[in-house]
Amino acid sequence: TAETGPTGLSDTTLAARAAAVLRDNDTGALVTASPKLYPHMWSWDAAFIAIGLAYLDVGRALTELDTLLSAQWSDGMLPHIVFTDADGYFPGPDRWGTDAAPQRPSRVRTSGICQPPVHAIALRRIVSIARRTSRAEAELAESFTARAWSALYRWHGWIARHRVAEPCGLVTIVHGWESGMDNSPRWDAPYARVRPGPDLPPYVRLDTLGVDDPGERPGDDEYDRYLWLIEQLRRVRYEPTRVLAASDFRVGDVFSTALFAIACDDLAGLAEELALPVSAEVAELRSWAQRSRQAVADAADPVTGLAFDRDLRSGEVLRTTTVAAFAPLLCSALPESLEARLLADLVGPGWAGHPGLVAAVPPSVSPDEAGFDPRRYWRGPQWPVVVWLFSFALQRNGHTSLARRWRAEGLRLVSDGAFGEYYEPFTGEPLGSTQQSWTAAVTLDWLC
Ligand code: 9YW
């Protein structure tokens, strides 16, 4: 189209550049999360990347999911990183020590934890993109779904069996990395209780070398804790029945719980659409969805609707407000009037409507919060992929004009064509990595 974004790039040029990012980061079987900083496959990135790829080539999108599924552990877990042979990222497979875990996949090396379960959401989106594209691509996507469905069901079953906390029903994470929001202030209190032991093996960080300013990344103290948790998990060989007790970090994550709810419904929905002979499994998925939605509702403040994580070691409700506290909006967990109030808060001056934002989309932390840091990772910057999740969910849940507005504002955020990992909210400067694959992928979804 002839439309142009704020920096003058036409939609067509922006889409072409986004496609080029995915092509340039493509190793053949997987698209790396970014060229320099993250030269491997990350689990939830792969799901978003597959959606973007579907606009270019449905078959290639399905390959992306296939690559991730071929790294599935025998117990059902989808690992958070599937390693390529590239150097340059720490902690690599040796530090994870997953070779000693009997459940690991035999042909690829992976990390030993997981990330938010957005894969069924992606697959359902890809099927619908394929149906709009051509009959041949629709058939390809549908037959892939029939083949891959049980692997995704096993992944969801692993979460339901090993990671749903009693009695609150929240999805449990044993490392901040499992939330995908590594150094979010959500995790400050639980991380304060993680005390790295003297036997933490020494290490050298590589992530700070890949960015212009180390201040855009988590601090060294935080990294010590991240590495200490890996040490604890590795010592129990990532055995799912032992990691909960082994980890000093055990938290019920509202955002992952909301995503699990919609992913369970999407996986069930796919089976129904394709009439797969899995009715007992579909009933289970619906009950996991229901349980998770209820857990998010229970975690919500009855007056504001904001939902809070829970530290499962101390029992404490973690009343730190970040963008994740709006999780009820993702999965329609709340009664209508409370949802309206929560939504008004998210579009209001504390969040997406904050005066001075370059793009009117929610930052990871409100600029009004004491610890807001506009440049540091999950502590303030805007993340296109999070904006995508909210605009996608709002669209589905009937808030179509707001969804359209956030799509337009999301495009404003990425309109410079750098495809930043995250953005400084008041200047629009891309931070962290550039040419970040999932940013390119959500851009394609917004444009196409
Ligand atoms: C790291 C790849 C990953 C994302 C995470 C994000 C970051 C990796 O990058 O973590 O080593 O810090 O926090 O959500 O999947 O894009």
Coordinates of N, CA and C in Angstrom, one line a residue, residues 115-241:
Q115 N 9.6 -22.2 28.5 CA 9.1 -20.9 28.4 C 7.6 -20.9 28.2
P116 N 7.0 -19.7 28.2 CA 5.5 -19.7 28.1 C 5.0 -20.5 26.9
P117 N 3.9 -21.2 27.2 CA 3.3 -22.2 26.2 C 2.4 -21.5 25.1
V118 N 3.1 -20.8 24.2 CA 2.3 -20.1 23.2 C 2.2 -20.8 21.9
H119 N 2.7 -22.0 21.8 CA 2.8 -22.7 20.5 C 1.5 -23.1 19.9
A120 N 0.5 -23.5 20.7 CA -0.7 -23.9 20.1 C -1.5 -22.7 19.5
I121 N -1.2 -21.6 20.2 CA -1.8 -20.3 19.8 C -1.2 -20.0 18.4
A122 N 0.1 -20.2 18.2 CA 0.7 -19.9 17.0 C 0.2 -20.9 15.9
L123 N 0.1 -22.1 16.2 CA -0.3 -23.1 15.2 C -1.7 -22.8 14.7
R124 N -2.6 -22.4 15.6 CA -3.9 -22.1 15.2 C -3.9 -20.8 14.3
R125 N -3.1 -19.9 14.6 CA -3.0 -18.7 13.8 C -2.5 -19.1 12.4
I126 N -1.5 -20.0 12.4 CA -0.9 -20.4 11.1 C -1.9 -21.1 10.2
V127 N -2.7 -21.9 10.8 CA -3.7 -22.7 10.1 C -4.7 -21.6 9.5
S128 N -5.0 -20.6 10.2 CA -6.0 -19.7 9.6 C -5.3 -18.8 8.5
I129 N -4.1 -18.5 8.7 CA -3.3 -17.7 7.6 C -3.3 -18.6 6.4
A130 N -3.0 -19.9 6.6 CA -2.9 -20.8 5.5 C -4.2 -21.0 4.7
R131 N -5.3 -21.0 5.5 CA -6.6 -21.1 4.8 C -6.9 -19.9 3.9
R132 N -6.4 -18.7 4.4 CA -6.6 -17.5 3.6 C -5.7 -17.5 2.4
T133 N -4.6 -18.3 2.4 CA -3.6 -18.2 1.4 C -3.9 -19.0 0.1
S134 N -4.0 -20.3 0.3 CA -4.4 -21.2 -0.8 C -4.8 -22.5 -0.3
R135 N -5.5 -23.3 -1.1 CA -6.0 -24.6 -0.7 C -4.8 -25.5 -0.4
A136 N -3.8 -25.4 -1.2 CA -2.6 -26.3 -1.0 C -2.0 -26.0 0.4
E137 N -1.8 -24.7 0.7 CA -1.2 -24.4 2.0 C -2.1 -24.7 3.2
A138 N -3.4 -24.6 3.0 CA -4.4 -25.0 4.0 C -4.2 -26.5 4.3
E139 N -4.1 -27.3 3.2 CA -4.0 -28.7 3.4 C -2.7 -29.1 4.1
L140 N -1.6 -28.4 3.8 CA -0.3 -28.6 4.4 C -0.4 -28.3 5.9
A141 N -1.0 -27.2 6.2 CA -1.1 -26.8 7.7 C -2.0 -27.7 8.4
E142 N -3.1 -28.2 7.8 CA -4.0 -29.1 8.5 C -3.3 -30.5 8.7
S143 N -2.6 -30.9 7.7 CA -2.0 -32.3 7.9 C -0.9 -32.2 8.9
F144 N -0.2 -31.1 8.9 CA 0.8 -30.9 9.9 C 0.2 -30.9 11.3
T145 N -0.9 -30.2 11.4 CA -1.6 -30.2 12.7 C -2.0 -31.6 13.2
A146 N -2.5 -32.3 12.3 CA -3.0 -33.7 12.6 C -1.8 -34.5 13.1
R147 N -0.6 -34.3 12.5 CA 0.6 -35.0 12.9 C 1.2 -34.5 14.2
A148 N 1.2 -33.1 14.4 CA 1.9 -32.5 15.5 C 1.0 -32.4 16.8
W149 N -0.3 -32.7 16.6 CA -1.2 -32.4 17.7 C -0.8 -33.1 19.0
S150 N -0.5 -34.4 18.9 CA -0.3 -35.1 20.1 C 1.0 -34.7 20.8
A151 N 2.0 -34.2 20.0 CA 3.2 -33.6 20.7 C 2.9 -32.4 21.5
L152 N 2.0 -31.5 20.9 CA 1.6 -30.3 21.7 C 0.8 -30.7 22.9
Y153 N -0.1 -31.7 22.7 CA -0.9 -32.2 23.8 C 0.0 -32.7 24.9
R154 N 1.1 -33.4 24.6 CA 2.0 -33.9 25.6 C 2.7 -32.8 26.3
W155 N 3.0 -31.7 25.6 CA 3.6 -30.5 26.2 C 2.7 -29.9 27.2
H156 N 1.4 -29.8 26.8 CA 0.4 -29.2 27.7 C 0.2 -30.1 28.9
G157 N 0.3 -31.4 28.6 CA 0.1 -32.4 29.7 C 1.2 -32.3 30.7
W158 N 2.4 -32.1 30.2 CA 3.6 -31.9 31.1 C 3.4 -30.7 32.1
I159 N 2.9 -29.6 31.5 CA 2.6 -28.4 32.4 C 1.5 -28.8 33.4
A160 N 0.5 -29.4 32.9 CA -0.7 -29.7 33.8 C -0.2 -30.7 34.9
R161 N 0.7 -31.6 34.6 CA 1.1 -32.6 35.5 C 2.1 -32.1 36.5
H162 N 3.1 -31.3 36.0 CA 4.2 -31.0 36.8 C 4.3 -29.5 37.2
R163 N 3.5 -28.7 36.6 CA 3.7 -27.3 36.9 C 2.4 -26.5 37.3
V164 N 1.4 -27.2 37.5 CA 0.2 -26.4 38.0 C 0.2 -26.5 39.5
A165 N 0.3 -25.3 40.2 CA 0.5 -25.3 41.6 C -0.9 -25.6 42.3
E166 N -0.8 -26.3 43.4 CA -2.0 -26.5 44.2 C -1.9 -25.6 45.4
P167 N -3.0 -25.0 45.9 CA -4.3 -25.1 45.4 C -4.6 -23.9 44.4
C168 N -3.6 -23.0 44.2 CA -4.0 -21.8 43.5 C -4.2 -22.0 42.0
G169 N -3.6 -23.0 41.4 CA -3.9 -23.3 40.0 C -3.0 -22.5 39.1
L170 N -2.0 -21.7 39.6 CA -1.2 -20.9 38.7 C -0.1 -21.8 38.1
V171 N 0.4 -21.5 36.9 CA 1.5 -22.2 36.3 C 2.8 -21.8 37.1
T172 N 3.5 -22.8 37.5 CA 4.7 -22.6 38.3 C 5.9 -22.5 37.4
I173 N 6.8 -21.5 37.7 CA 8.1 -21.4 37.1 C 9.2 -21.6 38.1
V174 N 10.3 -22.2 37.7 CA 11.4 -22.4 38.6 C 12.6 -21.6 38.3
H175 N 12.5 -20.7 37.4 CA 13.6 -19.8 37.0 C 12.9 -18.6 36.3
G176 N 13.4 -17.4 36.6 CA 12.8 -16.2 35.9 C 12.7 -16.3 34.4
W177 N 13.8 -17.0 33.8 CA 13.8 -17.2 32.4 C 12.6 -17.9 31.9
E178 N 12.0 -18.7 32.7 CA 10.8 -19.5 32.3 C 9.6 -18.6 32.0
S179 N 9.6 -17.4 32.6 CA 8.5 -16.4 32.3 C 8.7 -15.7 31.0
G180 N 9.9 -15.7 30.5 CA 10.3 -15.0 29.3 C 10.5 -13.5 29.6
M181 N 10.3 -13.1 30.9 CA 10.5 -11.7 31.3 C 11.6 -11.6 32.3
D182 N 12.8 -12.1 31.9 CA 13.9 -12.4 32.8 C 14.1 -11.5 34.0
N183 N 14.3 -10.2 33.8 CA 14.7 -9.4 35.0 C 13.5 -8.5 35.4
S184 N 12.3 -8.9 35.1 CA 11.1 -8.0 35.4 C 11.1 -7.8 37.0
P185 N 10.7 -6.6 37.4 CA 10.6 -6.4 38.8 C 9.6 -7.3 39.5
R186 N 8.8 -8.0 38.7 CA 7.9 -9.1 39.3 C 8.8 -10.1 40.1
W187 N 10.0 -10.3 39.7 CA 10.8 -11.4 40.3 C 11.8 -10.8 41.3
D188 N 11.8 -9.5 41.6 CA 12.8 -9.0 42.5 C 12.7 -9.7 43.9
A189 N 11.5 -9.8 44.4 CA 11.4 -10.4 45.8 C 11.8 -11.9 45.8
P190 N 11.3 -12.7 44.9 CA 11.7 -14.1 44.9 C 13.2 -14.2 44.6
Y191 N 13.8 -13.4 43.8 CA 15.2 -13.5 43.5 C 16.0 -13.0 44.7
A192 N 15.5 -12.1 45.5 CA 16.2 -11.7 46.7 C 16.4 -12.9 47.7
R193 N 15.6 -13.9 47.5 CA 15.7 -15.0 48.4 C 16.7 -16.1 47.8
V194 N 17.1 -15.9 46.6 CA 18.1 -16.8 46.0 C 19.5 -16.4 46.3
R195 N 20.2 -17.2 47.1 CA 21.5 -16.8 47.5 C 22.5 -17.8 46.9
P196 N 23.2 -17.3 45.8 CA 24.2 -18.1 45.2 C 25.2 -18.7 46.1
G197 N 25.5 -20.0 46.1 CA 26.4 -20.6 47.0 C 27.8 -20.4 46.6
P198 N 28.8 -20.7 47.5 CA 30.2 -20.5 47.1 C 30.7 -21.5 46.0
D199 N 29.9 -22.5 45.8 CA 30.2 -23.5 44.8 C 29.7 -23.2 43.4
L200 N 29.2 -21.9 43.3 CA 28.8 -21.5 41.9 C 30.0 -21.5 41.0
P201 N 30.1 -22.3 40.0 CA 31.3 -22.3 39.1 C 31.4 -21.0 38.5
P202 N 32.7 -20.5 38.3 CA 32.9 -19.2 37.7 C 32.4 -19.2 36.2
Y203 N 32.1 -18.0 35.7 CA 31.6 -17.9 34.4 C 31.9 -16.5 33.8
V204 N 31.9 -16.3 32.5 CA 32.0 -15.0 31.9 C 30.8 -14.8 31.1
R205 N 30.2 -13.6 31.3 CA 29.0 -13.2 30.5 C 29.4 -12.8 29.1
L206 N 28.5 -13.2 28.2 CA 28.7 -12.7 26.8 C 27.7 -11.8 26.3
D207 N 26.5 -11.8 27.1 CA 25.4 -11.0 26.6 C 25.7 -9.5 26.6
T208 N 26.5 -9.1 27.5 CA 26.7 -7.6 27.6 C 27.6 -7.1 26.5
L209 N 28.3 -8.1 25.8 CA 29.2 -7.7 24.7 C 28.4 -7.4 23.4
G210 N 27.2 -8.0 23.4 CA 26.3 -7.9 22.2 C 25.5 -6.7 22.1
V211 N 25.5 -5.8 23.1 CA 24.7 -4.6 23.1 C 25.5 -3.4 23.2
D212 N 25.0 -2.2 22.8 CA 25.8 -1.0 22.9 C 26.2 -0.6 24.3
D213 N 25.2 -0.9 25.2 CA 25.4 -0.4 26.6 C 25.0 -1.5 27.6
P214 N 25.9 -2.0 28.4 CA 25.5 -3.1 29.4 C 24.3 -2.7 30.2
G215 N 24.1 -1.4 30.4 CA 22.9 -0.9 31.2 C 21.6 -1.3 30.6
E216 N 21.6 -1.8 29.3 CA 20.3 -2.3 28.7 C 20.0 -3.8 29.1
R217 N 21.0 -4.4 29.8 CA 20.8 -5.8 30.2 C 20.7 -6.0 31.7
P218 N 20.3 -7.2 32.2 CA 20.3 -7.4 33.6 C 21.7 -7.2 34.2
G219 N 21.8 -6.9 35.5 CA 23.0 -6.7 36.2 C 23.8 -8.0 36.5
D220 N 25.0 -7.9 37.0 CA 25.8 -9.1 37.3 C 25.2 -9.9 38.5
D221 N 24.7 -9.2 39.5 CA 24.1 -9.9 40.7 C 22.9 -10.7 40.2
E222 N 22.2 -10.2 39.2 CA 21.0 -10.9 38.7 C 21.6 -12.2 38.0
Y223 N 22.6 -12.0 37.2 CA 23.2 -13.2 36.5 C 23.7 -14.2 37.4
D224 N 24.3 -13.8 38.5 CA 24.8 -14.8 39.5 C 23.6 -15.7 39.9
R225 N 22.5 -15.1 40.2 CA 21.3 -15.8 40.6 C 20.7 -16.7 39.5
Y226 N 20.7 -16.2 38.3 CA 20.3 -17.0 37.1 C 21.1 -18.3 37.0
L227 N 22.4 -18.1 37.2 CA 23.3 -19.2 37.0 C 23.3 -20.2 38.2
W228 N 23.0 -19.6 39.4 CA 22.9 -20.5 40.6 C 21.6 -21.4 40.4
L229 N 20.6 -20.8 39.9 CA 19.4 -21.7 39.7 C 19.7 -22.8 38.7
I230 N 20.4 -22.5 37.7 CA 20.7 -23.5 36.7 C 21.5 -24.6 37.5
E231 N 22.4 -24.2 38.3 CA 23.2 -25.2 39.1 C 22.3 -26.1 39.9
Q232 N 21.3 -25.5 40.6 CA 20.4 -26.3 41.4 C 19.6 -27.3 40.5
L233 N 19.2 -26.8 39.4 CA 18.3 -27.7 38.6 C 19.1 -28.8 37.9
R234 N 20.4 -28.4 37.5 CA 21.2 -29.4 36.9 C 21.6 -30.5 37.9
R235 N 21.7 -30.2 39.1 CA 22.1 -31.2 40.1 C 21.0 -32.2 40.3
V236 N 19.7 -31.9 40.0 CA 18.7 -32.9 40.0 C 18.4 -33.4 38.6
R237 N 19.3 -33.1 37.7 CA 19.2 -33.5 36.3 C 17.8 -33.2 35.6
Y238 N 17.3 -32.0 36.1 CA 16.1 -31.5 35.5 C 14.9 -32.5 35.6
E239 N 15.0 -33.4 36.5 CA 13.9 -34.3 36.7 C 12.6 -33.5 37.2
P240 N 11.5 -33.6 36.4 CA 10.4 -32.7 36.7 C 9.8 -32.9 38.1
T241 N 9.9 -34.1 38.7 CA 9.4 -34.3 40.0 C 10.3 -33.7 41.1

